[in-house]
Amino acid sequence: MTTLPRPVKADPSALSARLEEVRSRISNAAKRSGREGSEIRLIGVVKTVGADAVREAVALGLHDLGENRVQEAEQKIAAVGRASEGRPIRWHLIGHLQRNKAARAVQLFDSVHSVDRLQLAEALSRHAAAKGQTLPILIEVNVSREATKFGVPPDALEPLAGKIAELESLSLEGLMTVGAPAAFGADARAGFAELRELRDRAARSLGLTLPQLSMGMSGDFEVAIEEGSTMVRVGSAIFGARPAAPRGGG
Ligand SMILES: *Cc1c(COP(=O)(O)O)cnc(C)c1O
């Protein structure tokens, strides 16, 4: 039997195969944590991915999509849309958000995972109110404590969560983290466990239900699920490697 290396880009079914594999890995990791795969929301991260590939993924049933820049999302949502065969496509903002883009973000996104300061939360709440809706949000926590990373430091989480929970037009649903920098499963696990513990403590002391934990990316989503993740944000494992340039938010 000959085994030839398959060029990923030339194979039209590559995306389908990769998506199927990610789903089965999610399902297996969920079972290891006593849950079903259907309890974990797979968010396909489409930053730098062309509209055709995004549409193909949507046709394969991927209805939650993540973008980390408002401007890029603007074009992509226009090209891909907000529904497919009668089912809504949910757009998640997962990257750093500047306050002056809060209005645009509320127009574009169905949920924001990256809220990390009160002024931003207040701006989002104001714009959601003006639109007559409630915006689901998560608070981003910097569990790895890197100075370069966004997110509220763990010590500052409870006071911030308490204030955000009082805002009229936001629905605070849980916490998000990017986790440890490298794809070392072991390091990532400690950060994910910490996020879960922070959530448990904040929920108890503030009397809130914070059911969602957005944690886990291509290199570590199985570990994240084992530690209680309810939403994984997976880009390259579905869509293939991105160009190497570092991507911030916007
Ligand atoms: C890019 C990105 C992801 C997805 O990263 P992959 O390693 O490609 O899965 C997830 N979350 C955030 C915040 C990102 O910026």
Coordinates of C-alpha atoms and ligand atoms in Angstrom, one line a residue:
M1 CA 0.0 0.0 0.0
T2 CA 1.3 3.4 -0.9
T3 CA 0.8 6.3 1.4
L4 CA 1.1 9.7 -0.3
P5 CA 1.1 12.9 1.8
R6 CA -2.2 14.7 1.1
P7 CA -2.0 18.4 0.2
V8 CA -4.5 19.9 2.6
K9 CA -5.6 22.8 0.4
A10 CA -6.2 20.8 -2.7
D11 CA -8.6 18.4 -0.9
P12 CA -12.1 19.8 -1.1
S13 CA -13.2 17.5 1.8
A14 CA -10.3 18.5 4.1
L15 CA -12.5 21.0 6.0
S16 CA -15.2 18.5 6.4
A17 CA -12.8 15.9 7.7
R18 CA -11.1 18.3 10.1
L19 CA -14.4 19.5 11.5
E20 CA -15.6 15.9 11.9
E21 CA -12.4 15.1 13.8
V22 CA -12.7 18.1 16.1
R23 CA -16.3 17.1 16.9
S24 CA -15.4 13.6 17.7
R25 CA -12.5 14.8 20.0
I26 CA -14.9 17.2 21.7
S27 CA -17.4 14.3 22.3
N28 CA -14.7 12.1 23.7
A29 CA -13.3 14.8 26.0
A30 CA -16.9 15.6 27.1
K31 CA -17.5 11.9 28.0
R32 CA -14.3 11.9 30.1
S33 CA -15.8 14.8 32.1
G34 CA -19.1 13.1 32.5
R35 CA -20.9 15.1 29.8
E36 CA -22.1 14.7 26.3
G37 CA -20.5 16.4 23.3
S38 CA -23.8 18.2 22.7
E39 CA -23.3 20.1 26.0
I40 CA -20.1 21.8 24.6
R41 CA -20.6 24.6 22.1
L42 CA -18.1 24.6 19.3
I43 CA -17.2 28.1 18.1
G44 CA -15.4 28.1 14.8
V45 CA -12.8 30.9 14.9
V46 CA -12.8 32.5 11.4
K47 CA -10.3 35.3 11.8
T48 CA -8.3 35.4 8.5
V49 CA -10.5 32.7 7.0
G50 CA -12.1 33.6 3.6
A51 CA -15.8 33.8 3.3
D52 CA -16.0 30.7 1.0
A53 CA -14.5 28.4 3.6
V54 CA -16.7 30.0 6.3
R55 CA -19.8 29.3 4.2
E56 CA -18.6 25.7 3.7
A57 CA -18.3 25.3 7.4
V58 CA -21.7 26.7 8.0
A59 CA -23.2 24.3 5.5
L60 CA -21.5 21.5 7.5
G61 CA -23.5 22.7 10.5
L62 CA -21.1 25.0 12.2
H63 CA -23.5 27.8 13.4
D64 CA -21.3 29.5 16.0
L65 CA -18.6 31.6 14.6
G66 CA -15.9 33.7 16.4
E67 CA -14.1 36.8 15.2
N68 CA -11.6 38.9 17.1
R69 CA -11.8 42.1 15.3
V70 CA -14.9 44.3 14.7
Q71 CA -13.8 45.5 11.3
E72 CA -13.0 42.0 9.9
A73 CA -16.3 40.8 11.3
E74 CA -18.2 43.5 9.5
Q75 CA -17.1 42.3 6.1
K76 CA -17.4 38.6 7.0
I77 CA -20.9 38.9 8.4
A78 CA -22.0 40.8 5.3
A79 CA -20.6 38.0 3.2
V80 CA -21.7 35.0 5.2
G81 CA -24.9 36.3 6.8
R82 CA -26.8 35.6 10.0
A83 CA -28.8 32.5 9.1
S84 CA -28.4 29.4 7.1
E85 CA -31.4 27.2 6.0
G86 CA -33.6 28.9 8.6
R87 CA -31.2 28.4 11.4
P88 CA -29.5 31.4 13.0
I89 CA -25.7 31.8 12.8
R90 CA -24.4 33.2 16.1
W91 CA -21.4 35.6 15.9
H92 CA -19.1 35.8 18.9
L93 CA -16.7 38.6 19.5
I94 CA -13.6 36.9 21.2
G95 CA -10.9 39.5 20.8
H96 CA -10.1 42.7 22.7
L97 CA -12.7 45.4 22.2
Q98 CA -12.1 49.2 22.4
R99 CA -14.8 51.2 23.9
N100 CA -15.2 53.4 20.9
K101 CA -16.2 50.3 18.9
A102 CA -18.8 49.1 21.4
A103 CA -21.8 50.5 19.4
R104 CA -20.6 48.6 16.3
A105 CA -19.9 45.5 18.3
V106 CA -23.5 45.5 19.6
Q107 CA -24.8 45.8 16.1
L108 CA -22.7 43.0 14.8
F109 CA -22.3 40.3 17.5
D110 CA -24.7 38.0 19.3
S111 CA -22.3 37.7 22.3
V112 CA -19.1 39.3 23.5
H113 CA -16.5 37.0 25.4
S114 CA -13.9 39.6 26.0
V115 CA -15.3 42.1 28.5
D116 CA -12.6 43.0 31.0
R117 CA -13.4 46.5 32.4
L118 CA -16.5 48.3 33.7
Q119 CA -16.4 51.2 31.3
L120 CA -16.6 48.9 28.3
A121 CA -19.4 46.9 30.0
E122 CA -21.3 50.1 30.6
A123 CA -20.9 51.2 27.0
L124 CA -22.1 47.8 25.7
S125 CA -25.1 47.9 28.1
R126 CA -26.0 51.4 26.9
H127 CA -25.9 50.4 23.2
A128 CA -27.8 47.2 23.8
A129 CA -30.5 49.2 25.6
A130 CA -30.7 51.6 22.7
K131 CA -31.2 48.6 20.4
G132 CA -33.9 47.2 22.8
Q133 CA -32.0 44.0 23.5
T134 CA -30.0 42.2 26.2
L135 CA -26.5 41.2 25.2
P136 CA -25.0 38.0 26.5
I137 CA -21.4 38.6 27.7
L138 CA -18.5 36.8 29.4
I139 CA -15.8 38.4 31.5
E140 CA -12.3 37.7 30.2
V141 CA -9.9 36.7 33.0
N142 CA -6.1 36.7 32.6
V143 CA -5.3 33.5 34.5
S144 CA -1.8 33.3 33.1
R145 CA -1.0 36.8 34.6
E146 CA 1.0 37.9 31.5
A147 CA 1.4 41.6 31.3
T148 CA 0.9 41.5 27.6
K149 CA -2.5 39.8 27.7
F150 CA -5.9 41.2 28.0
G151 CA -8.4 40.3 30.7
V152 CA -9.1 41.2 34.3
P153 CA -6.6 39.9 36.9
P154 CA -8.1 37.1 39.1
D155 CA -8.2 39.3 42.2
A156 CA -10.2 42.0 40.5
L157 CA -12.8 39.6 39.1
E158 CA -15.4 39.6 41.9
P159 CA -15.8 43.4 42.2
L160 CA -16.0 43.7 38.4
A161 CA -18.5 40.9 38.1
G162 CA -20.7 42.3 40.9
K163 CA -20.9 45.7 39.0
I164 CA -21.5 44.2 35.6
A165 CA -24.2 41.9 36.9
E166 CA -26.2 45.0 37.8
L167 CA -26.1 46.5 34.3
E168 CA -29.6 46.5 32.8
S169 CA -29.0 45.3 29.3
L170 CA -26.2 42.8 29.7
S171 CA -26.6 39.2 30.7
L172 CA -23.4 38.0 32.4
E173 CA -23.2 34.3 31.6
G174 CA -19.7 33.3 32.7
L175 CA -16.0 33.7 32.2
M176 CA -13.5 33.4 29.3
T177 CA -9.8 32.9 29.2
V178 CA -7.2 32.5 26.6
G179 CA -5.1 30.5 29.0
A180 CA -1.4 29.6 29.0
P181 CA 0.7 30.9 26.1
A182 CA 2.1 27.7 24.7
A183 CA 0.3 24.6 23.6
F184 CA 1.5 22.7 26.6
G185 CA -1.4 20.7 27.8
A186 CA -0.2 20.6 31.4
D187 CA 0.2 24.3 31.8
A188 CA -3.0 25.0 30.1
R189 CA -4.8 22.7 32.5
A190 CA -3.8 24.6 35.6
G191 CA -5.2 27.9 34.1
F192 CA -8.4 26.2 33.0
A193 CA -8.9 24.7 36.5
E194 CA -8.3 28.1 38.0
L195 CA -10.9 29.7 35.8
R196 CA -13.4 27.1 36.9
E197 CA -12.6 27.7 40.5
L198 CA -12.8 31.5 40.1
R199 CA -16.2 31.0 38.5
D200 CA -17.4 28.8 41.3
R201 CA -16.2 31.2 44.0
A202 CA -17.6 34.3 42.2
A203 CA -21.0 32.7 41.6
R204 CA -21.2 31.7 45.3
S205 CA -20.1 35.0 46.8
L206 CA -22.2 37.1 44.4
G207 CA -25.2 34.9 44.3
L208 CA -25.1 34.6 40.5
T209 CA -25.3 31.7 38.1
L210 CA -22.4 31.8 35.8
P211 CA -22.9 28.7 33.7
Q212 CA -20.6 29.4 30.8
L213 CA -16.8 28.8 30.6
S214 CA -15.3 29.8 27.3
M215 CA -11.9 28.1 27.3
G216 CA -9.9 25.9 25.0
M217 CA -8.5 26.5 21.5
S218 CA -7.0 24.2 18.8
G219 CA -4.0 23.2 21.0
D220 CA -5.8 22.6 24.2
F221 CA -9.6 22.2 23.8
E222 CA -9.7 18.7 25.1
V223 CA -7.9 19.6 28.3
A224 CA -10.2 22.6 28.7
I225 CA -13.3 20.4 28.3
E226 CA -11.9 18.0 30.9
E227 CA -11.7 21.0 33.2
G228 CA -15.3 22.1 32.6
S229 CA -15.3 24.2 29.5
T230 CA -18.7 24.8 27.9
M231 CA -17.5 26.7 24.9
V232 CA -14.4 26.0 22.9
R233 CA -13.0 28.4 20.4
V234 CA -11.3 26.5 17.6
G235 CA -9.7 28.0 14.5
S236 CA -6.7 26.3 13.0
A237 CA -7.8 22.7 13.8
I238 CA -10.8 23.3 11.6
F239 CA -9.7 25.8 9.0
G240 CA -6.0 25.0 8.8
A241 CA -3.0 27.0 9.8
R242 CA -3.3 30.8 9.7
P243 CA -0.6 33.2 8.4
A244 CA 2.0 33.6 11.2
A245 CA 1.4 37.3 11.9
P246 CA 0.3 37.9 15.5
R247 CA -3.3 39.0 15.8
G248 CA -4.6 41.3 18.4
G249 CA -8.2 42.4 18.8
G250 CA -10.2 45.4 17.7
Ligands
LIG1 C1 -7.4 32.9 17.4 C2 -8.1 32.7 18.6 C3 -8.7 31.4 18.9 C4 -8.5 30.2 18.0 O1 -7.1 29.8 18.0 P1 -6.7 28.4 17.3 O2 -5.4 28.1 18.0 O3 -6.5 28.7 15.8 O4 -7.8 27.4 17.6 C5 -9.4 31.3 20.1 N1 -9.6 32.3 20.9 C6 -9.1 33.5 20.6 C7 -9.4 34.7 21.6 C8 -8.4 33.8 19.5 O5 -7.9 35.0 19.2

